[in-house]
PDB file of C-alpha atoms in Angstrom:
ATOM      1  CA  UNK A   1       8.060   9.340  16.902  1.00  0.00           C
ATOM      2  CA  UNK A   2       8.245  11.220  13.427  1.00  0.00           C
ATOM      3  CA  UNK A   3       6.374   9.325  10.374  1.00  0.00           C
ATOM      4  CA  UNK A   4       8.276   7.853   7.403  1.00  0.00           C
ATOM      5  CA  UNK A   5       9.706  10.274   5.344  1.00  0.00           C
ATOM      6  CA  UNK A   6      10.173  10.146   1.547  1.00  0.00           C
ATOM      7  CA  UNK A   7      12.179  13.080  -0.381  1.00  0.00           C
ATOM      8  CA  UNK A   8      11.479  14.906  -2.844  1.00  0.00           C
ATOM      9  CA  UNK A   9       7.646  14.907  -2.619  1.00  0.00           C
ATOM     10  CA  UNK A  10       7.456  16.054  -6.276  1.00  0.00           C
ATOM     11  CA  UNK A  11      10.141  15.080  -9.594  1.00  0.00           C
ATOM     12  CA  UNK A  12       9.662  15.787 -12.967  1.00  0.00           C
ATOM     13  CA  UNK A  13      12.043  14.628 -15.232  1.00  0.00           C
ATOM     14  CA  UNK A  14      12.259  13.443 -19.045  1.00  0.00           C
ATOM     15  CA  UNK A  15      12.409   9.817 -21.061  1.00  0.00           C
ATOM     16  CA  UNK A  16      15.930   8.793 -20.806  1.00  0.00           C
ATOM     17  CA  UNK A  17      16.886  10.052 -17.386  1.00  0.00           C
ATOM     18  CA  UNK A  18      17.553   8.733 -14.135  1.00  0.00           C
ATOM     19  CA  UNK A  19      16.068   9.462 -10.654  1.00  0.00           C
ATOM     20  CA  UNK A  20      16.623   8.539  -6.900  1.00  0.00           C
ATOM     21  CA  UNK A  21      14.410   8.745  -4.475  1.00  0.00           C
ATOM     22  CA  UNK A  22      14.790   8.932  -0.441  1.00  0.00           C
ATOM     23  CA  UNK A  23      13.126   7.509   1.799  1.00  0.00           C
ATOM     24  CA  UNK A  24      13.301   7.325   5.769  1.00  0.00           C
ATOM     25  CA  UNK A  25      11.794   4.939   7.990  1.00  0.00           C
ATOM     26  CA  UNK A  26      10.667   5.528  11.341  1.00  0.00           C
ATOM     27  CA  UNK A  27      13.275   5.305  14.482  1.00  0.00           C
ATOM     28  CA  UNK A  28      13.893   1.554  15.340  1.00  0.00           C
ATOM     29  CA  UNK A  29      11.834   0.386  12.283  1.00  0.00           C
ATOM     30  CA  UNK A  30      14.874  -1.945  10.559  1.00  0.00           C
ATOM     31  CA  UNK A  31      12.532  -3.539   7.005  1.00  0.00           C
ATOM     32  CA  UNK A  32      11.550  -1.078   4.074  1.00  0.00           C
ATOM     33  CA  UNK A  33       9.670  -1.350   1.416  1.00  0.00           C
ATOM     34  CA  UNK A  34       8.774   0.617  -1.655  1.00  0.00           C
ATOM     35  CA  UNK A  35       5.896  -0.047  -3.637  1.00  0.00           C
ATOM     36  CA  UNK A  36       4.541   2.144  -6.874  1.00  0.00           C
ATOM     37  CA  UNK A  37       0.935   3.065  -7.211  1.00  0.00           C
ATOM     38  CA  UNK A  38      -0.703   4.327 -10.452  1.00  0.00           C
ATOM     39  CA  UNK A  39      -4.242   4.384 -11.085  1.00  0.00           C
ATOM     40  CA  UNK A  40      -4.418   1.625 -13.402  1.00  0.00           C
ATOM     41  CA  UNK A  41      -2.433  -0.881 -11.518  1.00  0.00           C
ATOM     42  CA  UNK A  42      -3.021   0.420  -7.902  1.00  0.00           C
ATOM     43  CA  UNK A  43      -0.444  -0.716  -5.384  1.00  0.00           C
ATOM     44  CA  UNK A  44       2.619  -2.535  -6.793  1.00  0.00           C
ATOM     45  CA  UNK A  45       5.727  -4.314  -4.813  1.00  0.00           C
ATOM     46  CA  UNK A  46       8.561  -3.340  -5.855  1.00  0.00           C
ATOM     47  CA  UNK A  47      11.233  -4.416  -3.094  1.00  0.00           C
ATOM     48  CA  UNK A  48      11.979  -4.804   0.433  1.00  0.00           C
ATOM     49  CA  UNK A  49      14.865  -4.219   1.826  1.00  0.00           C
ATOM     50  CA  UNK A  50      15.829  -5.546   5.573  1.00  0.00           C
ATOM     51  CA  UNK A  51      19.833  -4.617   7.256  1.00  0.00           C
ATOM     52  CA  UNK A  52      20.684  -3.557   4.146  1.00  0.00           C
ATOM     53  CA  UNK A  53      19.985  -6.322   2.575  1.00  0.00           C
ATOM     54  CA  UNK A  54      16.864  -7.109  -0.056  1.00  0.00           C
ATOM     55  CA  UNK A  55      14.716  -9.935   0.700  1.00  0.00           C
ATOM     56  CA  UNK A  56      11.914  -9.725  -1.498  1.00  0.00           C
ATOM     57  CA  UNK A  57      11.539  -8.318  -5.006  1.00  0.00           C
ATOM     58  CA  UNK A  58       8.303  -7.607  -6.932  1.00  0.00           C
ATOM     59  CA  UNK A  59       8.133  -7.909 -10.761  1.00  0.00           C
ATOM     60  CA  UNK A  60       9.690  -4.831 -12.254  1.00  0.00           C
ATOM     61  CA  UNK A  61      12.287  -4.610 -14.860  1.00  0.00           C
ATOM     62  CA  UNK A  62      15.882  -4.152 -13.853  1.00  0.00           C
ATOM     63  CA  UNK A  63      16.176  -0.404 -14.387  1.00  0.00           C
ATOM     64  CA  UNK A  64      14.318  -0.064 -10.767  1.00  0.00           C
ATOM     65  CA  UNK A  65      16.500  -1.078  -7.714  1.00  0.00           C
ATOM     66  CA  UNK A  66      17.144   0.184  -4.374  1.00  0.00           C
ATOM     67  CA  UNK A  67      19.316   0.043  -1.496  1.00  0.00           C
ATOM     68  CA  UNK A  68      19.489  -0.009   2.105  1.00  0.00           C
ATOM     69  CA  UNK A  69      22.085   1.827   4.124  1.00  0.00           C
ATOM     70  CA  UNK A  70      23.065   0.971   7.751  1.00  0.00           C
ATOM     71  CA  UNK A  71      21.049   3.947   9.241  1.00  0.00           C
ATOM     72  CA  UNK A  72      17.966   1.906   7.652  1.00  0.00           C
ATOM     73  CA  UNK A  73      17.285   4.915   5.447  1.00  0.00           C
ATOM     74  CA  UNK A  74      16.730   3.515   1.875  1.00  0.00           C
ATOM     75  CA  UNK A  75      16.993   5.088  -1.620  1.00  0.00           C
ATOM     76  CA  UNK A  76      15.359   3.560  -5.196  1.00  0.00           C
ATOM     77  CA  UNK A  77      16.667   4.145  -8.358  1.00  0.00           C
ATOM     78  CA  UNK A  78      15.048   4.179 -11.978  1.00  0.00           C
ATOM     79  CA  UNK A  79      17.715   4.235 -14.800  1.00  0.00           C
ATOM     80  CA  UNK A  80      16.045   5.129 -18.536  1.00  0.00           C
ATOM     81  CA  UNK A  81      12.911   6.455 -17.253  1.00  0.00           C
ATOM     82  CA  UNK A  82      10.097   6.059 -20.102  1.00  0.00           C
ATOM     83  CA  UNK A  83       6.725   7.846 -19.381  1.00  0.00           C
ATOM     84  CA  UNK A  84       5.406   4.684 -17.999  1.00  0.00           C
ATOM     85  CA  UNK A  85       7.269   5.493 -15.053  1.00  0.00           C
ATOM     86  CA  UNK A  86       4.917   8.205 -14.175  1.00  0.00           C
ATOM     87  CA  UNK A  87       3.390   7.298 -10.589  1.00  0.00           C
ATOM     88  CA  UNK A  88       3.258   7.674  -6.982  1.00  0.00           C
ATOM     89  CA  UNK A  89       6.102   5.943  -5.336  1.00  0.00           C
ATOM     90  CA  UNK A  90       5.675   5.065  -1.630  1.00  0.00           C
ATOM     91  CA  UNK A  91       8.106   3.391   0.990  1.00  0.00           C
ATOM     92  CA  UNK A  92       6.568   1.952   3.464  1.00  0.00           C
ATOM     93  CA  UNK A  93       8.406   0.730   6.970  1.00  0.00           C
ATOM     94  CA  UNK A  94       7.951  -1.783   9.780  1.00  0.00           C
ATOM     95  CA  UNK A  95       9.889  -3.007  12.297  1.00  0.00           C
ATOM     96  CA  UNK A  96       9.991  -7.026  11.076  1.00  0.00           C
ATOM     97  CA  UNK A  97      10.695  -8.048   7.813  1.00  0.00           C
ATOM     98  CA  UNK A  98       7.761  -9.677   6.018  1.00  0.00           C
ATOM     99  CA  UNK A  99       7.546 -13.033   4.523  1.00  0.00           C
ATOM    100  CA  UNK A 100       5.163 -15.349   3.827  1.00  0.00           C
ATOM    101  CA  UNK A 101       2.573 -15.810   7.019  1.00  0.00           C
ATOM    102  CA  UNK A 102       4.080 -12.955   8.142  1.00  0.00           C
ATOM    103  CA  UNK A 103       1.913 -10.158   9.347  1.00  0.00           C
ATOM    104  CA  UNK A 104       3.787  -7.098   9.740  1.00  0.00           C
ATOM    105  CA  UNK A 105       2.361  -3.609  10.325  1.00  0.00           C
ATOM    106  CA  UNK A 106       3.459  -1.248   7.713  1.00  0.00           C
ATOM    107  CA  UNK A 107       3.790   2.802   8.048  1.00  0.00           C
ATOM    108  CA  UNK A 108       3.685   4.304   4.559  1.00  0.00           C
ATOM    109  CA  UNK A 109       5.030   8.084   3.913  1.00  0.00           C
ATOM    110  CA  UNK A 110       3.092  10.532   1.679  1.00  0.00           C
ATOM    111  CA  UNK A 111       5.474   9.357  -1.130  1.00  0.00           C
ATOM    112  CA  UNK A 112       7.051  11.072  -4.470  1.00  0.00           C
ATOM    113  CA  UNK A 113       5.505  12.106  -8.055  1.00  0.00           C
ATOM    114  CA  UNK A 114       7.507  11.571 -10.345  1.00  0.00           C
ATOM    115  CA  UNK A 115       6.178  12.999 -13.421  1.00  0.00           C
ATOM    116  CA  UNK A 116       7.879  11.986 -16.944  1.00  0.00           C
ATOM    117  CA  UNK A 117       7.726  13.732 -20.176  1.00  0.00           C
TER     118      UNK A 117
ATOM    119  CA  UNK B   1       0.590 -14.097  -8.642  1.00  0.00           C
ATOM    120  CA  UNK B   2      -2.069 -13.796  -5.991  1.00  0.00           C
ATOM    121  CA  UNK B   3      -4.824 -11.107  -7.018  1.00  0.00           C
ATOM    122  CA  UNK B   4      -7.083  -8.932  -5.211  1.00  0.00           C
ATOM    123  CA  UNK B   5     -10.943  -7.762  -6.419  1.00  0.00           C
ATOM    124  CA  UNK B   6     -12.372  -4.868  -4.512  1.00  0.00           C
ATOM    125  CA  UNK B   7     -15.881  -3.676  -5.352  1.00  0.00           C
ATOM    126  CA  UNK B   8     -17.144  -1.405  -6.118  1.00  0.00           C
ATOM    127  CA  UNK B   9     -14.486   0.777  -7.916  1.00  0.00           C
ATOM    128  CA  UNK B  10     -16.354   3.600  -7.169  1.00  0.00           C
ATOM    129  CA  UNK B  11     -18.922   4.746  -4.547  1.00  0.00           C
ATOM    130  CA  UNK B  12     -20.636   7.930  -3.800  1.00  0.00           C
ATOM    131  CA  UNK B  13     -22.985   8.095  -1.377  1.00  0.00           C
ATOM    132  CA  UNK B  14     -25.199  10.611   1.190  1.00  0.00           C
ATOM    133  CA  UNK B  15     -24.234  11.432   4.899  1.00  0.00           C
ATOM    134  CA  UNK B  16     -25.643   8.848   7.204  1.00  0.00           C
ATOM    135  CA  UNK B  17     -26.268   5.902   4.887  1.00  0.00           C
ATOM    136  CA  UNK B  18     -24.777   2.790   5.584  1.00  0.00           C
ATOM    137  CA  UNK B  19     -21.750   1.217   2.846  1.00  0.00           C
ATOM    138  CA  UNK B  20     -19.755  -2.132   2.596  1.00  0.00           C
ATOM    139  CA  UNK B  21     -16.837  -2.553   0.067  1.00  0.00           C
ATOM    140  CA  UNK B  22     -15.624  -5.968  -0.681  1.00  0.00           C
ATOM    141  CA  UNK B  23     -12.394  -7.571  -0.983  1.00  0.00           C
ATOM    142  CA  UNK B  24     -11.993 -11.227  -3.221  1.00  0.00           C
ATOM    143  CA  UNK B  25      -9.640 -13.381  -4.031  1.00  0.00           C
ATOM    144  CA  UNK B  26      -9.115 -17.277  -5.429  1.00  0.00           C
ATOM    145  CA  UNK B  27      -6.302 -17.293  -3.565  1.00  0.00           C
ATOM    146  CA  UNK B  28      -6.089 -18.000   0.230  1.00  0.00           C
ATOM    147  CA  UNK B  29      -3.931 -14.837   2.723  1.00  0.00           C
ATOM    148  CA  UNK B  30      -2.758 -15.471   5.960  1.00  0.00           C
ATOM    149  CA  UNK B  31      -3.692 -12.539   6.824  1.00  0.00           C
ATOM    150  CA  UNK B  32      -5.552  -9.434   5.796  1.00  0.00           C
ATOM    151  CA  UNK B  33      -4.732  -5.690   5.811  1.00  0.00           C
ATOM    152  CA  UNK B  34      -7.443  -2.711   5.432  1.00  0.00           C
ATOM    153  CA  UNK B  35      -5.878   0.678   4.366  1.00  0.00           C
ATOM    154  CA  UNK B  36      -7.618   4.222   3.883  1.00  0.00           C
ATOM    155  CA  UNK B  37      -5.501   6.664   1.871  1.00  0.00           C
ATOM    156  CA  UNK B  38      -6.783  10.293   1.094  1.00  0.00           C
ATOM    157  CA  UNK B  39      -5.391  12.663  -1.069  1.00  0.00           C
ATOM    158  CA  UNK B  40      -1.552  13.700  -1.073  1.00  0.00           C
ATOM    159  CA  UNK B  41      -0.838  10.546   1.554  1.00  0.00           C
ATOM    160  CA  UNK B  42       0.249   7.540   1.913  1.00  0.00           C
ATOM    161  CA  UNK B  43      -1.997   4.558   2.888  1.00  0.00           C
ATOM    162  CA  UNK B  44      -2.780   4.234   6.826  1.00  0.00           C
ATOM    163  CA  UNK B  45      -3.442   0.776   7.955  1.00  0.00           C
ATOM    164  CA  UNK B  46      -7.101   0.560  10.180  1.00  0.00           C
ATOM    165  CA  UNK B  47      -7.057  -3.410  10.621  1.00  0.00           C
ATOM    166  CA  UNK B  48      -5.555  -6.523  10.145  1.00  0.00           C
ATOM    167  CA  UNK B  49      -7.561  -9.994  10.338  1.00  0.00           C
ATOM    168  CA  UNK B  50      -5.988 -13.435  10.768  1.00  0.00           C
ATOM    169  CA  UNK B  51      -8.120 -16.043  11.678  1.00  0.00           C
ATOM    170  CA  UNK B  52     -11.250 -17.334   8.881  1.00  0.00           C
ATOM    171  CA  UNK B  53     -14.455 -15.738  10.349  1.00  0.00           C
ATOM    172  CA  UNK B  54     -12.734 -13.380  12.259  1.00  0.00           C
ATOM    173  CA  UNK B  55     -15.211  -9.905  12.610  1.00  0.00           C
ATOM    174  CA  UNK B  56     -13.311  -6.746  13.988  1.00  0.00           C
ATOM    175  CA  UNK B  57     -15.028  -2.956  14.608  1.00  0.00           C
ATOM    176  CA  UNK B  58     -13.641   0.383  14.508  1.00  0.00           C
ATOM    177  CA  UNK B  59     -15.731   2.954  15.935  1.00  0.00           C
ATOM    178  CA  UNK B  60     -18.544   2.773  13.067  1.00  0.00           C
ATOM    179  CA  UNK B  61     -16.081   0.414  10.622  1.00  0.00           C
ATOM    180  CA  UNK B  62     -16.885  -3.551  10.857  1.00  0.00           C
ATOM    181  CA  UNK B  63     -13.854  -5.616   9.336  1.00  0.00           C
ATOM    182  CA  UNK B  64     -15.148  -9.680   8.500  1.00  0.00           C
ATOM    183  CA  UNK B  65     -12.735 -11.950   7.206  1.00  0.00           C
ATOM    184  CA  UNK B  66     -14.012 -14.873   5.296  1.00  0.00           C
ATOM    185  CA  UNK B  67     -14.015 -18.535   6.522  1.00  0.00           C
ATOM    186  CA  UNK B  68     -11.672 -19.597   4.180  1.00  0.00           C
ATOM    187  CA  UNK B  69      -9.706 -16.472   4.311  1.00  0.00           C
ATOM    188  CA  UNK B  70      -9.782 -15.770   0.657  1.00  0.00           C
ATOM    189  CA  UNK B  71     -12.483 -12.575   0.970  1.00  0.00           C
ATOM    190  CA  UNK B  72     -13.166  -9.375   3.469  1.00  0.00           C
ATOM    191  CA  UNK B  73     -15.640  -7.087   3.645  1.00  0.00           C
ATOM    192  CA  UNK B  74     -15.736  -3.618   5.367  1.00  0.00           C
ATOM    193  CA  UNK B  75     -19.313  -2.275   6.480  1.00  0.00           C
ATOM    194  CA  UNK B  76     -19.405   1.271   7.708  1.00  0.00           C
ATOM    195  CA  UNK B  77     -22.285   2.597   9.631  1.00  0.00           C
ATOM    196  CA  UNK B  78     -23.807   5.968   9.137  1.00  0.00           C
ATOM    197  CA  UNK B  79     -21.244   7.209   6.885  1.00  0.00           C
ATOM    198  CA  UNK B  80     -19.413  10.926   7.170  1.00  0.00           C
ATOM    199  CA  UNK B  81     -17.550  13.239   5.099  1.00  0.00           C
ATOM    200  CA  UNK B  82     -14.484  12.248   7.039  1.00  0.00           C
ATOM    201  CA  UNK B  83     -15.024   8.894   6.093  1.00  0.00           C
ATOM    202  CA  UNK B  84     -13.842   9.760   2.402  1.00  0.00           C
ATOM    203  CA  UNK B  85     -11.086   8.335   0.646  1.00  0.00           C
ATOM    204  CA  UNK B  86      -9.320   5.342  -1.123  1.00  0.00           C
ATOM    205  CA  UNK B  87      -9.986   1.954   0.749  1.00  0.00           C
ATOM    206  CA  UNK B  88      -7.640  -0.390  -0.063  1.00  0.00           C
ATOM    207  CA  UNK B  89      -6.974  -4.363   0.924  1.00  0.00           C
ATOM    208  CA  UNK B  90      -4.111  -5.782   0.828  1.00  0.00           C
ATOM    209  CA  UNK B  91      -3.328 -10.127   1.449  1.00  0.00           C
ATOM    210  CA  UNK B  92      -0.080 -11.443   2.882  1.00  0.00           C
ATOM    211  CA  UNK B  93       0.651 -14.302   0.987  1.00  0.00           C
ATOM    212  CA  UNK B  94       0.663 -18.578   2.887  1.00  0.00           C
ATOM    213  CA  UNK B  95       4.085 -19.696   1.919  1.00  0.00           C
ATOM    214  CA  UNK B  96       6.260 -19.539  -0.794  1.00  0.00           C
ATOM    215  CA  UNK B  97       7.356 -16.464  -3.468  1.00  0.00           C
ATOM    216  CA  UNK B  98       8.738 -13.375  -1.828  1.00  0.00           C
ATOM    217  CA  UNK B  99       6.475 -10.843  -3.329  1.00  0.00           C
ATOM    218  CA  UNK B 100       5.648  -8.940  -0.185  1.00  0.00           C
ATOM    219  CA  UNK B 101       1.824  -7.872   0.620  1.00  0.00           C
ATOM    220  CA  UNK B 102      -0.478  -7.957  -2.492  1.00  0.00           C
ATOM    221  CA  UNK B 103      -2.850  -5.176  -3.237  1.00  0.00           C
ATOM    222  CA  UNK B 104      -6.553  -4.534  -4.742  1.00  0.00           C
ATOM    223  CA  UNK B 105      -6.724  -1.453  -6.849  1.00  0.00           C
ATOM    224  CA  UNK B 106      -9.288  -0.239  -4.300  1.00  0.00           C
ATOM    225  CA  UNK B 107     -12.399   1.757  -3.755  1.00  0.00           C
ATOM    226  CA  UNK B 108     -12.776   5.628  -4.237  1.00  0.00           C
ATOM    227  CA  UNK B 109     -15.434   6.535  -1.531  1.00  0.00           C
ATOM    228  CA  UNK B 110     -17.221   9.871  -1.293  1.00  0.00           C
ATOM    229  CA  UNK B 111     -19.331  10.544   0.857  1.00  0.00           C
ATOM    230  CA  UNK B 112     -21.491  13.733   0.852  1.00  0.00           C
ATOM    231  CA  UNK B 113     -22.689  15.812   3.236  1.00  0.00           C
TER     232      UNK B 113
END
């Protein structure tokens, strides 16, 4: 089976922008979620997303959000970047949703840098 | 908001010598994830633990999860350059929230050959 995919592997964009970023789960995996890692705050949740719909949120500010389409390929969106922003975004996929006492096996892809000046 | 301690941030060590990174938390996981990510990837997942107590090996790697399931260690054995990366735990919460799987900042390992 091919990995989890994530597109564009690289972004640079300015303050002020927007971005979207792709991601595609493995065959038959239905849950995805995306998390940001930077090297001060390491791994953050952002959201999961199960059939299209999100269960779980982490705590980021509105301008992130994401979507799930029936294909289970997902996409994230940051409105207004600010330089903050800057970080590795993964997506990760499995083929349960999580939840608490849940333990679900997650594939991450190699994720995208987005860079903001 | 359930956090995650790994020590040490940092660890640089010889070929052969033997290594264990730690994982702690107040908080008590259901379970217990152990990640290695190198450079230009995304994190791989080596082991999960469940049960308090619970020791797991892989190849040289030995995964212990504490009895009250709030702490993990990972001991590797005769370290090798391969062994290099970013080790990172990660705790699925008990009940409650909906914050998915929590994660420590992790531990940058080098080891030379």
């Amino acid at each position: 089976k091919a990995g989890v995919t994530q597109t564009p592997r690289y972004l640079i964009k300015t303050r002020g922008q927007q971005v979207t970023l792709s991601c595609s789960p493995i065959s038959g995996h239905r849950s995805v979620s995306w998390y940001q890692q930077t090297p001060g705050q390491g791994l953050q949740f952002l959201f999961e997303y199960f059939s299209e719909t999100q269960r779980n949120k982490g705590n980021f500010p509105g301008r992130f959000s994401g979507r799930q389409f029936s294909n289970s390929r997902s996409e994230m969106n940051v409105s207004t970047l600010e330089l903050g922003d800057s970080a590795l975004y993964l997506c990760a996929s499995s083929e349960i949703a999580g939840g608490p006492g849940i333990t679900n096996e997650q594939f991450f892809g190699p994720g995208t840098r987005l860079t903001v000046l | 908001t359930q956090l995650l301690e790994q020590s040490p941030q940092f660890l640089s060590i010889q070929e052969g010598e033997n290594l264990t990174v730690y994982c702690n938390s107040s908080s008590v996981f259901s379970s217990l994830q152990w990640y290695r990510q190198e450079p230009g990837e995304g994190p791989v997942l080596l082991v999960t633990v469940v049960t308090g107590g619970e020791v797991k090996k892989l190849k040289r790697l030995t995964f212990q999860f504490g009895d009250a399931r709030k702490d993990s260690s990972l001991h590797i054995t005769a370290a090798q350059p391969g062994d290099t990366g970013l080790y990172l735990c990660a705790g699925a919460q008990t009940g409650g929230g909906a914050d998915g799987l929590t994660f420590g900042k992790g531990t940058h390992l080098i080891i030379q050959p």
